[in-house]
Coordinates of C-alpha atoms in Angstrom, one line a residue:
X1 CA 91.9 90.3 71.0
X2 CA 92.6 94.1 71.2
X3 CA 89.9 96.5 69.9
X4 CA 90.6 100.2 69.3
X5 CA 88.7 102.5 71.7
X6 CA 85.9 104.4 70.2
X7 CA 87.0 108.0 69.7
X8 CA 83.6 109.9 69.6
X9 CA 80.9 108.1 71.6
X10 CA 77.4 109.3 71.3
X11 CA 76.2 110.9 74.5
X12 CA 73.1 109.8 76.3
X13 CA 69.9 111.8 75.5
X14 CA 69.1 112.5 79.2
X15 CA 72.2 111.7 81.2
X16 CA 76.0 112.1 80.7
X17 CA 78.6 111.7 83.4
X18 CA 80.8 114.4 82.0
X19 CA 77.9 117.0 82.2
X20 CA 76.4 115.7 85.4
X21 CA 79.3 115.2 87.8
X22 CA 81.1 117.9 89.7
X23 CA 83.9 119.0 87.4
X24 CA 85.9 120.3 90.5
X25 CA 85.9 116.9 92.2
X26 CA 89.5 115.8 92.6
X27 CA 88.9 112.4 91.0
X28 CA 87.2 114.1 88.1
X29 CA 90.1 116.5 87.6
X30 CA 92.7 113.7 88.0
X31 CA 91.0 111.6 85.3
X32 CA 91.5 114.5 82.9
X33 CA 95.2 115.0 83.9
X34 CA 96.3 111.3 83.4
X35 CA 97.6 110.5 79.9
X36 CA 95.4 107.4 79.2
X37 CA 96.6 107.3 75.6
X38 CA 100.1 106.3 76.8
X39 CA 98.7 103.2 78.4
X40 CA 96.6 102.4 75.3
X41 CA 99.7 102.8 73.1
X42 CA 102.0 100.6 75.2
X43 CA 99.6 97.9 76.3
X44 CA 97.9 97.2 73.0
X45 CA 101.1 95.5 71.9
X46 CA 100.3 92.7 74.4
X47 CA 97.1 91.8 72.7
X48 CA 96.4 90.0 69.4
X49 CA 94.5 92.2 66.9
X50 CA 92.5 89.5 65.1
X51 CA 92.2 86.5 67.3
X52 CA 90.6 85.6 70.6
X53 CA 87.9 87.1 72.8
X54 CA 87.7 91.0 72.7
X55 CA 89.5 92.5 75.7
X56 CA 88.2 94.9 78.2
X57 CA 89.2 98.6 77.5
X58 CA 92.7 99.2 78.7
X59 CA 91.7 102.5 80.4
X60 CA 89.1 100.6 82.4
X61 CA 91.6 98.0 83.7
X62 CA 94.3 100.6 84.5
X63 CA 91.7 102.8 86.2
X64 CA 90.6 99.9 88.4
X65 CA 94.1 99.0 89.4
X66 CA 94.8 102.7 90.4
X67 CA 91.4 102.9 92.3
X68 CA 92.1 99.7 94.1
X69 CA 95.2 100.9 95.8
X70 CA 93.9 104.5 96.0
X71 CA 90.9 103.3 98.1
X72 CA 92.8 100.4 99.8
X73 CA 90.3 97.6 98.8
X74 CA 90.5 94.2 97.3
X75 CA 89.9 93.2 93.7
X76 CA 86.4 92.0 94.6
X77 CA 85.5 95.2 96.5
X78 CA 86.7 97.6 93.7
X79 CA 84.6 95.7 91.1
X80 CA 81.6 95.9 93.4
X81 CA 82.1 99.6 94.2
X82 CA 82.7 100.5 90.6
X83 CA 79.1 99.7 89.6
X84 CA 77.8 102.0 92.5
X85 CA 80.1 105.0 92.0
X86 CA 79.7 107.4 89.1
X87 CA 83.1 109.1 89.7
X88 CA 84.8 105.7 89.5
X89 CA 83.1 105.1 86.1
X90 CA 84.1 108.5 84.8
X91 CA 87.6 107.9 86.0
X92 CA 87.7 104.6 84.0
X93 CA 86.5 106.3 80.8
X94 CA 82.7 105.7 80.8
X95 CA 80.5 108.5 79.6
X96 CA 77.2 106.9 80.6
X97 CA 76.4 105.4 84.0
X98 CA 76.4 101.6 83.9
X99 CA 74.8 99.2 86.5
X100 CA 76.7 96.2 85.2
X101 CA 80.0 95.2 86.9
X102 CA 83.1 96.4 85.1
X103 CA 84.7 92.9 84.9
X104 CA 85.3 89.8 87.1
X105 CA 87.9 90.2 89.8
X106 CA 90.0 87.4 88.1
X107 CA 90.4 89.6 85.0
X108 CA 92.3 92.1 87.1
X109 CA 94.7 89.3 88.1
X110 CA 95.2 88.4 84.4
X111 CA 95.7 92.0 83.4
X112 CA 98.4 92.5 86.1
X113 CA 100.2 89.4 84.9
X114 CA 99.9 90.5 81.3
X115 CA 101.5 93.9 81.7
X116 CA 104.0 92.7 84.2
X117 CA 106.5 94.9 86.1
X118 CA 107.2 97.1 83.1
X119 CA 103.5 98.0 82.7
X120 CA 103.2 98.8 86.5
X121 CA 106.4 100.9 86.2
X122 CA 104.7 102.9 83.4
X123 CA 101.7 103.7 85.8
X124 CA 104.2 104.8 88.5
X125 CA 106.0 107.0 85.9
X126 CA 102.7 108.6 85.0
X127 CA 102.0 109.3 88.6
X128 CA 105.3 111.1 88.9
X129 CA 104.7 113.1 85.7
X130 CA 101.4 114.5 87.2
X131 CA 103.5 116.0 90.0
X132 CA 106.3 117.0 87.7
X133 CA 105.8 120.8 88.3
X134 CA 106.6 120.3 92.0
X135 CA 109.6 118.2 91.3
X136 CA 111.0 120.8 88.9
X137 CA 110.8 123.5 91.6
X138 CA 113.1 121.5 93.9
X139 CA 115.2 119.7 91.3
X140 CA 118.5 120.7 92.8
X141 CA 117.5 119.9 96.4
X142 CA 118.5 116.6 98.1
X143 CA 116.2 113.6 97.8
X144 CA 115.6 111.1 100.7
X145 CA 115.9 107.4 100.8
X146 CA 114.7 104.8 103.3
X147 CA 114.0 101.1 103.4
X148 CA 111.2 99.0 105.0
X149 CA 109.8 95.6 104.9
X150 CA 106.8 94.6 102.8
X151 CA 105.3 91.7 104.6
X152 CA 103.9 88.8 102.6
X153 CA 100.4 87.3 103.3
X154 CA 101.6 84.3 105.2
X155 CA 101.1 83.0 108.7
X156 CA 103.8 83.4 111.3
X157 CA 106.1 80.5 110.3
X158 CA 107.2 77.6 112.5
X159 CA 108.6 74.3 111.5
X160 CA 105.7 72.4 113.0
X161 CA 103.2 74.4 111.0
X162 CA 105.1 73.6 107.8
X163 CA 105.2 69.9 108.7
X164 CA 101.4 69.9 109.3
X165 CA 100.9 71.5 105.8
X166 CA 103.2 68.8 104.2
X167 CA 101.0 66.1 105.8
X168 CA 97.8 67.8 104.6
X169 CA 99.1 68.3 101.0
X170 CA 100.4 64.7 100.8
X171 CA 97.1 63.3 101.9
X172 CA 95.3 65.5 99.4
X173 CA 97.4 64.3 96.5
X174 CA 96.8 60.7 97.6
X175 CA 93.0 61.3 97.7
X176 CA 92.9 63.1 94.3
X177 CA 95.0 60.5 92.5
X178 CA 93.4 57.5 94.4
X179 CA 96.8 56.2 95.3
X180 CA 97.4 53.3 97.9
X181 CA 98.2 54.4 101.4
X182 CA 99.3 52.1 104.2
X183 CA 98.2 54.5 107.0
X184 CA 96.7 58.0 107.1
X185 CA 97.7 58.6 110.8
X186 CA 94.4 60.6 111.2
X187 CA 93.8 59.4 114.8
X188 CA 97.5 59.6 115.8
X189 CA 97.7 63.2 114.5
X190 CA 94.6 64.3 116.5
X191 CA 96.3 63.1 119.7
X192 CA 99.6 64.8 118.7
X193 CA 97.8 68.1 118.0
X194 CA 96.3 68.0 121.5
X195 CA 99.7 67.3 123.0
X196 CA 101.0 70.5 121.4
X197 CA 98.6 72.8 123.1
X198 CA 99.7 75.0 126.0
X199 CA 103.3 74.2 125.2
X200 CA 104.6 77.1 127.3
X201 CA 103.4 75.5 130.5
X202 CA 106.4 73.8 132.3
X203 CA 104.4 70.5 132.7
X204 CA 103.6 70.4 128.9
X205 CA 106.9 71.4 127.4
X206 CA 108.4 67.9 127.1
X207 CA 105.1 66.4 125.7
X208 CA 104.8 69.2 123.1
X209 CA 108.5 68.7 121.9
X210 CA 107.9 65.0 121.6
X211 CA 104.7 65.6 119.6
X212 CA 106.6 68.0 117.3
X213 CA 109.2 65.4 116.6
X214 CA 106.6 62.7 115.9
X215 CA 104.7 65.0 113.4
X216 CA 107.9 65.6 111.5
X217 CA 108.5 61.8 111.3
X218 CA 105.0 61.2 110.0
X219 CA 105.4 63.9 107.4
X220 CA 108.6 62.3 106.1
X221 CA 106.9 58.8 106.0
X222 CA 103.9 60.1 104.0
X223 CA 106.2 62.0 101.6
X224 CA 108.5 59.0 100.9
X225 CA 105.5 56.7 100.4
X226 CA 104.0 59.1 98.0
X227 CA 107.2 59.3 96.0
X228 CA 107.4 55.5 95.7
X229 CA 103.8 55.3 94.4
X230 CA 104.3 58.0 91.7
X231 CA 106.6 57.8 88.6
X232 CA 109.9 59.6 88.7
X233 CA 108.8 62.2 86.1
X234 CA 105.6 63.3 88.0
X235 CA 104.4 66.9 88.0
X236 CA 104.9 67.2 91.7
X237 CA 108.7 66.8 91.6
X238 CA 109.5 70.4 92.3
X239 CA 107.0 70.5 95.2
X240 CA 108.5 67.3 96.7
X241 CA 112.0 68.9 96.6
X242 CA 110.6 71.8 98.5
X243 CA 109.1 69.4 101.1
X244 CA 112.5 67.6 101.5
X245 CA 114.2 70.9 102.1
X246 CA 111.7 71.9 104.8
X247 CA 112.0 68.5 106.5
X248 CA 115.8 68.8 106.5
X249 CA 116.1 72.3 107.8
X250 CA 116.8 73.1 111.5
X251 CA 116.5 76.1 113.7
X252 CA 119.9 77.4 112.7
X253 CA 119.8 76.5 109.0
X254 CA 120.5 79.2 106.5
X255 CA 118.2 80.1 103.5
X256 CA 115.2 78.5 105.3
X257 CA 111.8 78.0 103.7
X258 CA 109.1 79.9 105.6
X259 CA 106.1 79.2 103.4
X260 CA 105.2 76.5 101.0
X261 CA 103.1 78.7 98.7
X262 CA 105.6 81.6 98.9
X263 CA 109.1 80.0 99.2
X264 CA 110.9 83.2 98.3
X265 CA 109.9 84.9 101.5
X266 CA 112.8 86.3 103.6
X267 CA 113.1 86.7 107.4
X268 CA 114.1 90.3 108.0
X269 CA 115.0 91.9 111.3
X270 CA 114.8 95.7 111.3
X271 CA 115.4 96.1 115.1
X272 CA 111.8 96.9 116.0
X273 CA 111.1 96.3 119.6
X274 CA 107.4 95.4 119.0
X275 CA 108.1 93.2 116.0
X276 CA 111.5 91.5 116.1
X277 CA 111.1 89.6 112.8
X278 CA 109.1 90.3 109.6
X279 CA 108.5 87.9 106.8
X280 CA 108.4 89.3 103.3
X281 CA 111.0 91.3 101.3
X282 CA 112.9 94.6 101.7
X283 CA 111.8 97.6 99.7
X284 CA 113.6 100.9 99.1
X285 CA 111.7 104.2 98.8
X286 CA 113.1 107.4 97.4
X287 CA 111.2 110.6 98.1
X288 CA 111.8 114.0 96.5
X289 CA 112.3 117.2 98.6
X290 CA 108.6 118.2 98.2
X291 CA 107.1 114.7 99.0
X292 CA 106.7 112.9 95.6
X293 CA 107.8 109.3 95.5
X294 CA 110.2 109.1 92.6
X295 CA 111.6 105.6 93.2
X296 CA 110.2 102.4 94.7
X297 CA 112.4 99.3 94.2
X298 CA 111.8 95.8 95.5
X299 CA 114.7 93.7 96.8
X300 CA 115.1 90.4 98.8
X301 CA 117.2 91.0 102.0
X302 CA 120.2 93.0 100.9
X303 CA 122.1 95.4 103.2
X304 CA 120.5 98.9 102.9
X305 CA 123.7 100.4 101.5
X306 CA 123.8 97.9 98.6
X307 CA 120.3 99.0 97.4
X308 CA 121.3 102.6 96.6
X309 CA 122.7 102.0 93.1
X310 CA 119.7 100.0 91.8
X311 CA 117.3 102.5 93.4
X312 CA 119.0 105.5 91.7
X313 CA 119.0 103.6 88.4
X314 CA 115.2 103.2 88.7
X315 CA 114.8 106.9 89.5
X316 CA 116.7 107.8 86.3
X317 CA 114.5 105.4 84.3
X318 CA 111.3 106.9 85.7
X319 CA 112.2 110.6 85.8
X320 CA 115.3 111.1 83.7
X321 CA 116.9 112.9 86.7
X322 CA 120.5 112.5 88.1
X323 CA 120.2 113.3 91.8
X324 CA 123.0 115.5 93.2
X325 CA 122.5 114.5 96.8
X326 CA 120.7 111.7 98.5
X327 CA 120.1 111.7 102.3
X328 CA 119.6 108.5 104.3
X329 CA 119.8 107.3 107.8
X330 CA 122.8 105.5 109.5
X331 CA 121.7 102.2 108.0
X332 CA 123.3 103.3 104.7
X333 CA 126.8 103.6 106.2
X334 CA 129.6 102.4 103.9
X335 CA 128.8 104.3 100.7
X336 CA 129.5 108.0 100.3
X337 CA 129.1 108.2 96.5
X338 CA 127.0 106.5 93.8
X339 CA 127.9 107.8 90.4
X340 CA 127.2 111.5 90.3
X341 CA 125.1 111.3 93.5
X342 CA 126.6 112.2 96.9
X343 CA 125.2 110.1 99.8
X344 CA 124.6 112.1 103.0
X345 CA 124.4 110.2 106.3
X346 CA 124.0 111.8 109.8
X347 CA 127.2 111.8 111.8
X348 CA 128.8 113.7 114.6
X349 CA 129.5 117.3 113.7
X350 CA 133.0 118.1 112.5
X351 CA 135.2 120.6 114.5
X352 CA 135.8 122.7 111.4
X353 CA 132.0 123.1 110.7
X354 CA 130.6 126.6 111.4
X355 CA 127.4 127.0 113.4
X356 CA 125.6 127.7 110.2
X357 CA 126.8 124.4 108.6
X358 CA 125.8 122.5 111.7
X359 CA 122.3 123.9 111.7
X360 CA 122.0 123.3 108.0
X361 CA 122.9 119.6 108.4
X362 CA 120.6 119.3 111.3
X363 CA 117.6 120.8 109.4
X364 CA 118.4 118.5 106.4
X365 CA 118.2 115.3 108.5
X366 CA 115.1 116.6 110.3
X367 CA 113.6 117.0 106.8
X368 CA 114.8 113.5 106.0
X369 CA 112.7 112.1 108.8
X370 CA 109.6 113.1 106.8
X371 CA 110.0 109.9 104.8
X372 CA 109.0 107.8 107.8
X373 CA 105.3 109.0 107.8
X374 CA 105.4 108.6 104.0
X375 CA 106.2 104.9 104.5
X376 CA 103.5 104.8 107.2
X377 CA 100.9 106.1 104.7
X378 CA 102.0 103.6 102.1
X379 CA 101.5 100.8 104.5
X380 CA 98.2 101.9 106.2
X381 CA 96.5 103.5 103.2
X382 CA 97.8 102.0 100.0
X383 CA 98.2 98.3 100.7
X384 CA 101.9 98.0 101.3
X385 CA 101.3 96.7 104.8
X386 CA 100.5 93.2 103.6
X387 CA 101.3 91.9 100.1
X388 CA 98.6 89.6 98.6
X389 CA 100.3 89.2 95.2
X390 CA 102.1 86.1 94.2
X391 CA 105.8 85.6 93.9
X392 CA 108.8 87.9 93.4
X393 CA 106.9 89.7 90.6
X394 CA 104.0 90.3 93.0
X395 CA 106.4 92.0 95.4
X396 CA 107.5 94.6 92.8
X397 CA 103.9 95.1 91.5
X398 CA 102.4 95.7 94.9
X399 CA 105.1 98.2 95.8
X400 CA 104.9 100.3 92.6
X401 CA 101.1 100.4 92.6
X402 CA 101.2 101.6 96.3
X403 CA 103.7 104.3 95.4
X404 CA 101.7 105.3 92.3
X405 CA 98.5 105.6 94.4
X406 CA 100.4 107.7 96.9
X407 CA 101.4 110.1 94.1
X408 CA 98.0 110.2 92.6
X409 CA 96.5 111.0 96.0
X410 CA 99.0 113.7 96.5
X411 CA 98.0 115.3 93.2
X412 CA 94.3 115.1 94.3
X413 CA 95.1 116.7 97.6
X414 CA 97.0 119.5 95.8
X415 CA 93.9 120.1 93.6
X416 CA 91.7 120.2 96.6
X417 CA 94.1 122.6 98.4
X418 CA 93.9 125.0 95.5
X419 CA 90.2 124.9 95.6
X420 CA 90.2 125.7 99.3
X421 CA 92.5 128.7 98.7
X422 CA 90.2 130.1 96.0
X423 CA 87.2 129.7 98.3
X424 CA 89.0 131.4 101.2
X425 CA 89.7 134.4 99.0
X426 CA 86.1 134.6 97.9
X427 CA 84.7 134.4 101.4
X428 CA 85.0 137.5 103.5
X429 CA 87.1 136.4 106.5
X430 CA 86.8 138.7 109.5
X431 CA 87.1 138.1 113.2
X432 CA 84.5 135.3 113.0
X433 CA 84.3 132.6 110.4
X434 CA 81.1 130.9 109.2
X435 CA 82.1 127.2 109.0
X436 CA 78.8 126.2 107.6
X437 CA 79.1 128.7 104.7
X438 CA 82.6 127.5 104.0
X439 CA 81.5 123.8 104.1
X440 CA 78.7 124.3 101.6
X441 CA 80.9 126.4 99.4
X442 CA 83.5 123.6 99.4
X443 CA 80.9 121.0 98.5
X444 CA 79.3 122.9 95.7

C-alpha cells in the first residue's frame, strides 16, 4: 500500500540532521540536487493506495539502491551501514537520526523487481540530468562507445560440474518428495570424484576421463528414474528439459548451457590474453566528451557493430540528444552511419589528408581511449565486475545502476573540486604551502 510522504515533518527538539551535518559534504549536496519527487510520482503508480501493508518510503528505497552501487557493497551491508551513517540517512530523506535498520535486505530485491528496467532507467536518467550542464557545453563534440563483458556470478563452467549438479538436484527432489529410488550411487560417486583429481598428470588422464563419462551416465539414470516416478504435468518439467539439454550437449555444441541457475549466460571471447573466455553478457557503454555516461545498454553476445543502433536509441530516450559523431574502436567496423550519427573508426591515414587533419584524428582517438578507464572504474568501483542479479533483467539492472552510480560520483567529485578551488583562493599560496592548514580548511 502506498502512503503519501509527509510534507512538513516536525524537527527534533535537540537534534536535526539538516542543521547538524556539514552542508558542504558532497553527499549532502547531492541529496539536495536529485529530484526525488520524480521517483515518487513515477513509482507510486506501482503500489495500491488502499490495500496491503504500507510500503517503505520510495525515496528511502531509491537512495539505498544508489548508495549500494556508489559504495560498492551488498544489500546486507548497505542496510547495516545505513543505521550507522548520518549522511546516508539524510541522503535517504530522514530528518532525525534513527538507530533502527532502514529495511530488510530482501525488501531491496522486491523493490528492484517492482520498478523493473524502466524504473532503473529513470534513476540513470536523473544521474545524467545532474551532469547536464557539462553535457550542454560539449553537445556538438563526438561521443565515445565501447563494449565489455559483464560477468555473471557463476563458477567456471565445465560439463562435469554441471553433471554433478544435476545429480545433486535430482537426489534433493527425491528426498523432498519421498520418492522411491533404486540406487543413490553415493559410494560410487565418492570413488569417481577421487578419480577425477589431478587429471592433468599423464598417469591420471585416462582414469579421470573414464570417471567423467561414468558421472554423466549416473546423472542420466537418476533423471530418467525421477521422470518415471513423477506425473507428466509436474512442476519440474522445465527444469528437466534443461537437464536433458545439458546431458546431450558436447564440447562443440552451439548454444550451450553454462549454468543451471543462470541458463541465459553466454560464453564471450574478447581476445584478452589473461582471460580467454568470460561468462556473462555483453554491454555497450556510451560516454560523452566530458566523461558522463549517457548510455548503458545490455545485450547477449551480438557483434559490436550491431549494438550501435540500440545504444543510440537509448541515448535519445535518456537525454533527448541526437549525436552527430560517435567514435569507436576497430571492433565496430562495418557501419559508418546510424541515422543522423556518423560512426568514426581509427584507420590508416588517407593520402589527401593534411597534417592538421591527421593530428586531429589522432587526438580524437587518443581521447576515445579514455573510455577504457571509465569501464575499469565501473567494474572495480560500482559492481559491474560481477553481476549478482538474477536473469536477463538483472543484467540490465546491474549495468544501469553501475552507470548511474558513476555519474552521481562524478557529480560529487565536481562539487568537491569546486570547494577545493574556493579554498585555494582563500589560502595565501606563496613559495611554501601549509598542507595541514589546507587539510583542516577542507574538512571544516
